[in-house]
XYZ file of C-alpha atoms in Angstrom:
555
model
C -26.790 18.501 7.867
C -26.788 14.749 7.255
C -25.135 13.025 4.434
C -25.424 9.478 2.839
C -23.639 7.935 -0.031
C -24.932 6.218 -3.130
C -23.007 3.735 -5.359
C -24.036 2.094 -8.516
C -22.189 0.012 -11.322
C -22.164 0.321 -14.844
C -21.735 -2.364 -17.302
C -22.302 -6.145 -16.483
C -19.173 -7.853 -15.364
C -17.505 -9.521 -18.122
C -15.261 -12.548 -17.805
C -11.692 -11.605 -18.439
C -8.340 -13.485 -18.935
C -6.362 -14.119 -15.646
C -3.447 -12.349 -16.790
C -3.423 -8.591 -17.819
C -3.262 -7.748 -21.287
C -3.657 -4.548 -23.436
C -7.007 -5.718 -24.627
C -8.194 -6.404 -21.010
C -6.866 -2.845 -19.947
C -8.877 -1.204 -22.831
C -12.109 -3.257 -21.921
C -11.714 -2.212 -18.357
C -11.322 1.381 -19.291
C -14.425 1.233 -21.436
C -16.206 0.386 -18.055
C -15.083 3.575 -16.560
C -16.524 5.419 -19.729
C -19.919 3.967 -19.134
C -19.793 5.315 -15.575
C -18.712 8.753 -17.009
C -21.625 8.717 -19.291
C -23.947 8.824 -16.254
C -22.218 11.913 -14.857
C -24.421 14.593 -16.501
C -27.619 13.231 -15.190
C -26.178 12.719 -11.714
C -24.678 16.415 -11.302
C -28.152 17.794 -11.874
C -29.018 16.628 -8.370
C -26.012 18.701 -7.159
C -24.254 16.043 -5.105
C -21.507 16.826 -2.802
C -19.137 14.456 -4.445
C -19.277 12.392 -7.390
C -16.176 9.948 -7.634
C -15.395 7.243 -10.449
C -13.814 3.930 -9.897
C -12.624 1.295 -12.358
C -12.725 -2.446 -11.390
C -8.818 -2.761 -11.633
C -8.418 -0.564 -8.519
C -10.518 -2.991 -6.564
C -8.634 -5.833 -7.948
C -5.540 -4.329 -6.561
C -7.176 -3.770 -3.053
C -8.206 -7.497 -3.093
C -4.746 -8.676 -4.187
C -3.017 -6.548 -1.654
C -5.326 -6.636 1.304
C -7.676 -9.844 0.903
C -11.178 -9.998 -0.513
C -12.638 -8.523 2.672
C -10.953 -5.272 2.085
C -13.593 -4.608 -0.582
C -17.061 -4.051 0.728
C -19.961 -5.260 -1.279
C -20.782 -3.181 -4.329
C -23.692 -3.331 -6.906
C -23.476 -5.225 -9.943
C -21.101 -3.816 -12.319
C -17.304 -3.045 -13.315
C -17.179 0.612 -13.362
C -18.666 2.420 -10.153
C -19.621 5.974 -9.280
C -19.447 6.967 -5.659
C -21.939 9.818 -5.054
C -22.542 11.581 -1.630
C -25.593 13.805 -1.150
C -26.672 15.691 1.834
C -30.075 16.873 3.339
C -31.416 18.665 6.416
C -32.278 15.248 7.746
C -31.378 11.559 7.407
C -34.652 10.691 5.812
C -34.124 13.582 2.921
C -30.529 12.543 2.356
C -31.671 8.953 1.730
C -34.474 9.884 -0.308
C -32.263 12.096 -2.343
C -29.715 9.203 -2.652
C -32.345 7.052 -4.114
C -33.543 9.574 -6.613
C -29.933 9.816 -7.705
C -29.638 5.977 -8.206
C -32.921 5.967 -10.188
C -31.860 8.620 -12.534
C -28.367 7.130 -13.377
C -29.603 4.307 -15.527
C -27.418 1.960 -13.703
C -27.385 -1.952 -13.547
C -27.663 -1.674 -9.854
C -27.511 0.741 -6.999
C -27.254 0.932 -3.059
C -27.556 3.481 -0.441
C -25.005 3.327 2.198
C -25.768 4.925 5.601
C -23.541 2.845 7.670
C -20.507 5.063 8.512
C -18.182 2.158 8.633
C -19.045 0.887 5.253
C -18.799 4.314 3.787
C -15.354 4.824 5.313
C -14.454 1.575 3.773
C -15.493 2.616 0.430
C -14.109 6.056 0.549
C -10.721 4.786 1.766
C -10.343 2.882 -1.634
C -11.062 6.034 -3.394
C -8.614 8.123 -1.275
C -5.825 5.573 -1.691
C -6.303 5.899 -5.682
C -2.889 7.622 -6.150
C -1.126 4.883 -4.405
C -3.159 2.096 -5.873
C -2.840 3.153 -9.359
C 1.012 3.241 -8.919
C 1.278 -0.149 -10.487
C -0.202 -1.221 -13.595
C -2.499 -4.586 -13.554
C 0.685 -6.439 -14.953
C 2.598 -4.986 -11.874
C 4.791 -2.552 -13.843
C 5.473 0.745 -12.413
C 2.861 3.439 -13.544
C 4.111 7.022 -13.693
C 2.602 10.652 -13.747
C 2.593 12.822 -16.503
C -0.952 12.724 -17.708
C -2.491 12.132 -14.253
C -4.649 15.344 -13.914
C -6.556 16.162 -17.034
C -10.004 17.660 -16.809
C -13.036 18.285 -19.270
C -16.381 19.546 -18.798
C -18.577 16.792 -16.951
C -20.715 16.507 -19.948
C -17.637 15.474 -22.264
C -16.024 12.999 -19.890
C -17.455 9.961 -21.414
C -16.422 10.967 -24.926
C -13.258 12.062 -23.845
C -12.375 8.833 -22.109
C -13.487 6.986 -25.187
C -11.023 8.842 -27.470
C -8.391 8.739 -24.628
C -8.713 4.948 -24.593
C -8.067 4.625 -28.262
C -4.946 7.096 -27.904
C -3.564 4.853 -25.246
C -3.884 1.764 -27.347
C -2.285 3.634 -30.214
C 0.861 4.251 -28.045
C 0.855 0.864 -26.316
C 0.200 2.423 -22.870
C -2.093 1.095 -20.108
C -3.274 2.533 -16.808
C -6.001 2.562 -14.044
C -8.411 5.436 -14.563
C -10.381 7.064 -11.443
C -10.936 10.562 -10.357
C -13.459 13.358 -9.624
C -15.999 12.482 -12.306
C -18.595 14.961 -10.990
C -15.955 17.714 -11.981
C -14.741 16.152 -15.256
C -11.242 15.258 -13.517
C -9.520 12.315 -14.477
C -6.394 10.691 -12.662
C -4.478 8.317 -14.501
C -0.817 7.132 -14.157
C 0.501 5.167 -17.158
C 3.226 2.608 -17.820
C 5.587 4.828 -20.024
C 8.413 2.407 -20.886
C 11.191 4.708 -19.328
C 13.568 1.890 -18.964
C 13.590 1.405 -22.916
C 15.829 3.439 -25.100
C 12.890 5.105 -26.817
C 10.980 5.480 -23.585
C 11.274 9.259 -23.474
C 10.281 9.593 -27.168
C 7.033 7.524 -26.203
C 6.501 9.889 -23.332
C 6.497 12.949 -25.289
C 4.683 11.779 -28.390
C 1.811 10.680 -26.138
C 1.693 13.902 -24.091
C 1.423 16.112 -26.933
C -1.288 13.874 -28.447
C -3.062 13.944 -25.294
C -2.833 17.575 -24.797
C -4.418 18.166 -28.312
C -7.090 15.733 -27.405
C -8.010 17.464 -24.115
C -7.956 21.011 -25.767
C -10.315 19.681 -28.520
C -12.746 18.742 -25.697
C -12.419 22.412 -24.058
C -10.601 20.906 -21.198
C -7.489 21.617 -19.131
C -4.161 19.832 -19.005
C -4.287 20.246 -15.185
C -7.392 19.719 -13.581
C -6.495 20.538 -9.622
C -2.510 20.271 -9.743
C -0.013 22.627 -11.312
C 1.367 22.571 -14.843
C 4.882 22.521 -13.723
C 7.687 21.030 -15.593
C 5.396 18.128 -16.634
C 3.119 20.109 -18.807
C 4.482 23.600 -19.406
C 5.900 22.852 -22.930
C 2.096 21.822 -23.673
C 0.562 24.951 -22.699
C 0.445 26.600 -26.015
C -1.689 23.642 -27.147
C -4.375 24.944 -24.769
C -3.835 28.732 -24.562
C -3.797 31.188 -27.454
C -0.627 32.934 -28.385
C -1.867 36.270 -26.852
C -2.332 34.523 -23.535
C 0.942 32.881 -23.633
C 2.566 36.429 -24.435
C 0.684 37.860 -21.459
C 2.154 35.104 -19.172
C 5.662 36.199 -20.328
C 4.933 39.951 -19.596
C 3.757 39.360 -16.096
C 6.817 37.050 -15.556
C 9.316 39.860 -16.874
C 7.686 42.341 -14.404
C 7.676 40.240 -11.403
C 10.814 38.294 -12.126
C 12.957 40.046 -14.587
C 16.277 37.917 -13.449
C 14.183 34.760 -14.175
C 15.120 33.450 -10.667
C 11.732 31.999 -9.605
C 11.123 28.624 -11.165
C 12.961 29.034 -14.520
C 11.776 26.688 -17.209
C 8.211 26.534 -15.978
C 5.257 28.075 -17.862
C 7.332 30.817 -19.571
C 10.306 29.786 -21.707
C 9.580 26.129 -20.698
C 12.044 23.258 -20.662
C 11.146 20.279 -22.896
C 8.612 17.805 -21.134
C 11.036 14.980 -21.186
C 14.115 17.216 -20.313
C 14.465 16.094 -16.770
C 12.930 12.481 -16.716
C 14.977 10.005 -14.940
C 15.180 7.161 -17.368
C 14.763 4.034 -15.588
C 14.184 3.836 -11.799
C 17.484 1.865 -10.876
C 19.355 -1.305 -11.793
C 17.721 -4.354 -10.496
C 18.889 -5.551 -7.167
C 18.128 -9.481 -7.187
C 21.356 -11.187 -6.187
C 21.727 -12.704 -2.732
C 18.481 -11.310 -1.159
C 17.043 -12.615 1.892
C 13.624 -12.018 0.959
C 11.542 -13.071 -2.178
C 9.750 -9.858 -3.256
C 7.267 -12.091 -5.242
C 5.041 -8.833 -6.169
C 7.894 -7.018 -7.394
C 9.699 -9.891 -9.751
C 12.226 -10.552 -6.876
C 13.809 -7.106 -7.241
C 14.574 -5.047 -4.089
C 15.004 -1.908 -6.276
C 11.377 -2.433 -7.669
C 10.119 -2.868 -4.188
C 11.422 0.316 -2.743
C 10.238 2.302 -5.775
C 6.868 1.271 -4.847
C 6.709 4.646 -3.034
C 5.272 7.536 -5.110
C 5.104 10.048 -2.614
C 1.480 10.156 -1.814
C 2.324 10.906 1.851
C -0.254 9.040 3.766
C 2.396 8.069 6.202
C 2.999 11.778 7.082
C -0.856 12.539 7.719
C -2.306 11.870 11.011
C -5.030 9.132 10.496
C -4.965 8.109 14.358
C -8.605 9.549 14.746
C -9.863 6.928 11.818
C -7.714 4.150 13.512
C -4.795 4.335 11.269
C -1.265 4.042 12.933
C 1.013 4.736 10.158
C 3.579 5.945 10.643
C 4.395 5.934 14.463
C 7.913 7.278 14.398
C 6.904 10.106 12.136
C 4.130 11.045 14.650
C 6.664 11.158 17.312
C 9.444 13.229 15.670
C 7.529 15.084 12.817
C 10.524 14.529 10.710
C 10.444 13.648 7.090
C 13.416 11.129 7.367
C 11.328 9.000 10.053
C 8.459 8.669 7.690
C 7.740 5.519 5.547
C 8.034 8.071 2.506
C 11.493 9.536 3.712
C 13.013 6.001 4.331
C 11.725 4.866 0.916
C 13.306 7.779 -0.823
C 16.594 7.143 1.074
C 16.362 3.497 -0.054
C 15.703 4.478 -3.836
C 18.814 6.647 -3.746
C 20.805 3.748 -2.085
C 19.905 1.485 -5.157
C 20.444 4.227 -7.392
C 23.954 4.846 -6.213
C 23.683 8.533 -6.873
C 23.391 10.588 -3.680
C 23.889 7.545 -1.326
C 27.056 5.864 -2.565
C 27.838 3.563 0.585
C 25.343 0.661 -0.383
C 23.673 -1.309 2.325
C 26.086 -0.058 4.961
C 25.722 3.811 4.047
C 25.337 5.670 7.226
C 22.472 7.679 5.727
C 20.497 4.536 5.433
C 21.115 3.489 8.776
C 20.049 7.007 10.213
C 16.568 6.763 8.563
C 16.010 3.154 9.666
C 17.038 3.524 13.244
C 13.718 4.656 14.484
C 11.658 2.260 12.395
C 9.746 0.056 14.641
C 9.098 -2.527 11.977
C 5.558 -2.618 13.084
C 4.325 -3.303 9.542
C 1.832 -0.676 9.685
C 2.812 0.659 6.182
C 2.225 -2.799 4.787
C -1.459 -2.590 5.495
C -1.979 1.203 5.305
C 0.288 2.429 2.545
C -1.650 2.570 -0.561
C 1.372 2.017 -2.703
C 2.058 -1.263 -0.815
C 5.318 -0.272 0.784
C 6.605 -2.743 3.592
C 9.310 -0.985 5.371
C 9.634 -3.776 7.931
C 10.739 -6.018 5.215
C 12.994 -3.625 3.621
C 14.678 -2.864 6.989
C 15.180 -6.554 7.535
C 16.747 -6.861 4.213
C 19.175 -3.806 4.762
C 20.150 -5.446 8.201
C 20.758 -8.713 6.779
C 22.937 -7.348 3.972
C 24.801 -4.887 5.998
C 25.750 -7.558 8.597
C 26.372 -10.515 6.303
C 29.381 -12.262 7.327
C 30.235 -9.475 10.166
C 30.009 -9.215 13.865
C 26.547 -7.964 14.892
C 25.189 -5.565 17.821
C 24.741 -7.525 20.928
C 20.956 -6.929 20.686
C 20.852 -9.088 17.518
C 22.181 -12.079 19.402
C 19.860 -11.610 22.288
C 16.600 -10.462 20.837
C 17.131 -11.869 17.385
C 17.735 -15.301 18.762
C 15.078 -14.869 21.435
C 13.220 -18.001 20.508
C 16.483 -19.939 21.270
C 16.921 -18.589 24.577
C 13.164 -18.726 25.474
C 13.226 -22.261 24.470
C 16.045 -23.061 27.079
C 14.400 -20.840 29.722
C 10.915 -22.781 29.242
C 12.927 -25.994 30.576
C 12.853 -24.210 33.926
C 10.728 -21.167 33.892
C 10.758 -20.528 37.620
C 14.602 -20.414 37.709
C 14.778 -18.232 34.718
C 12.645 -15.792 36.364
C 14.329 -15.752 39.578
C 17.654 -14.955 37.658
C 15.980 -12.175 35.711
C 14.298 -10.795 39.028
C 17.894 -10.566 40.922
C 18.960 -7.153 40.993
C 22.511 -7.784 39.705
C 21.585 -10.436 37.090
C 18.697 -8.501 35.934
C 20.767 -5.448 35.128
C 23.422 -7.455 33.411
C 20.525 -9.188 31.376
C 19.141 -5.769 30.275
C 22.709 -4.492 29.373
C 23.286 -7.496 27.401
C 19.937 -7.099 25.621
C 20.375 -3.500 24.719
C 17.245 -2.959 26.910
C 16.830 0.274 29.035
C 17.597 -0.518 32.689
C 14.420 1.023 33.864
C 12.174 -1.356 31.871
C 10.721 -4.643 33.603
C 11.648 -7.742 31.856
C 8.925 -10.221 30.776
C 8.032 -13.141 32.986
C 8.219 -16.664 31.569
C 4.855 -18.704 31.845
C 4.982 -21.779 33.893
C 3.952 -23.815 30.727
C 4.377 -22.629 27.161
C 1.647 -22.419 24.723
C 3.055 -25.474 22.679
C 3.027 -27.549 25.544
C -0.563 -26.770 26.403
C -1.549 -27.489 22.550
C 0.217 -30.930 22.727
C -2.033 -32.013 25.607
C -5.228 -30.829 23.612
C -4.520 -31.679 20.254
C -6.995 -34.538 20.413
C -9.817 -32.144 20.453
C -9.150 -31.173 16.873
C -12.019 -31.367 14.480
C -11.221 -33.685 11.623
C -11.952 -33.275 7.917
C -11.833 -29.574 7.708
C -9.414 -27.305 5.843
C -5.827 -27.485 7.263
C -4.768 -24.597 9.528
C -1.483 -23.763 10.830
C -1.435 -21.940 14.098
C 1.647 -19.404 14.110
C 2.269 -18.715 17.769
C 5.031 -15.987 18.220
C 7.624 -16.063 20.655
C 5.852 -13.875 23.144
C 2.468 -15.938 23.007
C 4.233 -19.168 23.373
C 6.763 -18.369 26.139
C 5.546 -15.339 27.958
C 1.655 -14.927 27.480
C 0.209 -18.279 26.288
C -3.440 -17.129 27.302
C -3.556 -14.970 24.183
C -3.597 -18.537 22.250
C -5.725 -20.401 24.593
C -9.613 -19.856 24.029
C -11.679 -21.393 26.776
C -15.239 -22.579 25.865
C -17.801 -20.651 28.037
C -20.223 -23.464 28.417
C -17.659 -26.205 29.451
C -14.934 -24.212 30.953
C -12.319 -26.181 28.963
C -9.458 -24.821 27.022
C -10.750 -25.203 23.455
C -8.640 -23.801 20.487
C -10.455 -26.071 18.088
C -13.862 -24.870 19.035
C -12.545 -21.223 18.468
C -11.250 -22.168 14.916
C -14.262 -24.052 14.231
C -16.565 -21.296 15.133
C -14.611 -18.281 13.593
C -13.272 -20.148 10.498
C -15.984 -22.488 9.493
C -14.654 -25.822 10.380
C -10.899 -25.659 9.964
C -8.595 -28.376 11.147
C -5.106 -27.767 12.680
C -2.727 -29.000 10.626
C 0.320 -31.406 11.503
C -0.894 -31.667 15.034
C 1.630 -29.012 16.035
C 1.985 -25.337 16.487
C 4.634 -23.503 14.652
C 7.001 -21.033 16.458
C 7.696 -17.632 15.056
C 9.485 -14.579 15.827
C 8.241 -11.119 16.348
C 9.288 -8.285 13.845
C 12.213 -7.274 15.912
C 13.628 -10.855 15.974
C 12.745 -11.463 12.318
C 14.642 -8.304 11.157
C 17.867 -9.317 12.738
C 18.256 -12.977 11.342
C 15.827 -13.281 8.479
C 17.620 -16.285 7.019
C 17.161 -18.153 10.348
C 13.332 -17.466 10.357
C 12.860 -18.425 6.846
C 14.545 -21.780 7.545
C 12.191 -22.181 10.515
C 9.251 -21.355 8.397
C 10.158 -23.904 5.709
C 10.618 -26.548 8.508
C 7.448 -26.011 10.158
C 5.199 -25.734 7.029
C 6.371 -29.206 5.887
C 3.467 -30.874 8.017
C 0.821 -28.696 6.665
C 1.240 -28.852 2.958
C 0.556 -25.864 0.523
C -3.085 -25.839 1.245
C -2.844 -24.928 4.878
C -4.445 -21.690 6.053
C -2.423 -19.515 8.654
C -3.720 -18.273 11.966
C -1.190 -16.017 13.967
C -1.411 -15.509 17.654
């Protein structure tokens, strides 16, 4: 069985204001409705999947991961991703072309390259995390994230839902299984406002009546649970609700199992936590620009998608390595985010930055930053750990490893003056063991060897080779590239046999020019998380020669 994918866009791209606004959000939602209108024609071909995406999800991906993270798509601002199968590759491709032709779309493309298809499907698979923030950067909450209607009614339902959202002053990013009529939508309920719960309750009842008019369901693929049990009488008849109660009495006469769910339900807003946490903005080491400078908002990015507890290594994923080793929730990105949320809430965790529970969950975090690129919600646990350590040890003595590995650039700079002597000292049995003990390194591990010449020294001798007139580039060489393995940063020209970083930059980046005639030193993640203020100052000092327009290349 062969499979191939077809994607096509609906509605021409329309210029929109650069800042999010309710009118822009309603416009973008209308783009999704145009894509939904094509679903009845597509499902007649019996595709394996038919998924809908809105342009705002792609905007989030580009902003978070760069323009290259979104593969080329057909013209449009609302897309359907359709997968079809056939007994041969030629049959699958032919069927995909028929699907594209029947959709009435502005444009379409048939994707057969597995890598391109994987990149497209990754965006869709990460939808729950990507939609966890509105285009304005505000938190988006569940509550109406799983409604479903017959596929033939999806376009009409989306139009009426769009008007309903506007009436309640709410926005969100729609996506979902359009082939099944299932819509996922997280909304910016104003839970921090005094009337936030009333807004939530009023919208949910109006939305329930809307989906019932279209013959749909409150829960397309998830359970009803506490979020929707009070709404069930809108969808089911009194006779059906009475039957639910009778079954409950037979199997659970003491009402011990899930009390307040489905039968005799609690109000939909009864257990809503009003406001995620008070802001945490004062005296922070990091900026948290995408979270309004608020550490509490940053750690609440986690919405429990759970990609960090899924083994994605076969697809090239590396998040989360500590969880893959221990298989314990506390060692996952999600578990750590939940603990930090409780810390800023001050409810279950009351010890603040130095709480032992916080130290326990962060202990095995490698600060590898895999989550910063793979977590669909944009969680950056390496940054959060650096902040916690900085705050916990502010004005206090630190573990000895912080002074050895945390200040490694300082010690390496001293050792680079006489690398042969430094290597001899570290190789001596007694002195080598003492160095490992001081650094907090396992005595069985071999120590790295200092290079006879640092990368910065090499670069200073070859700076005259730089190309003039291009876009400035700042080469950021970390401690290990600079002092231990400079060959990583030295690219040799195959024809002339001469070291030529400039030819590498010119070929790969299109005529860029090294800025400031220097290389900026930097620390690795372990070094940075011990003394973030030291490395922030280093960064400010080293960016002075490049200016704000410099591009950054890390080695």
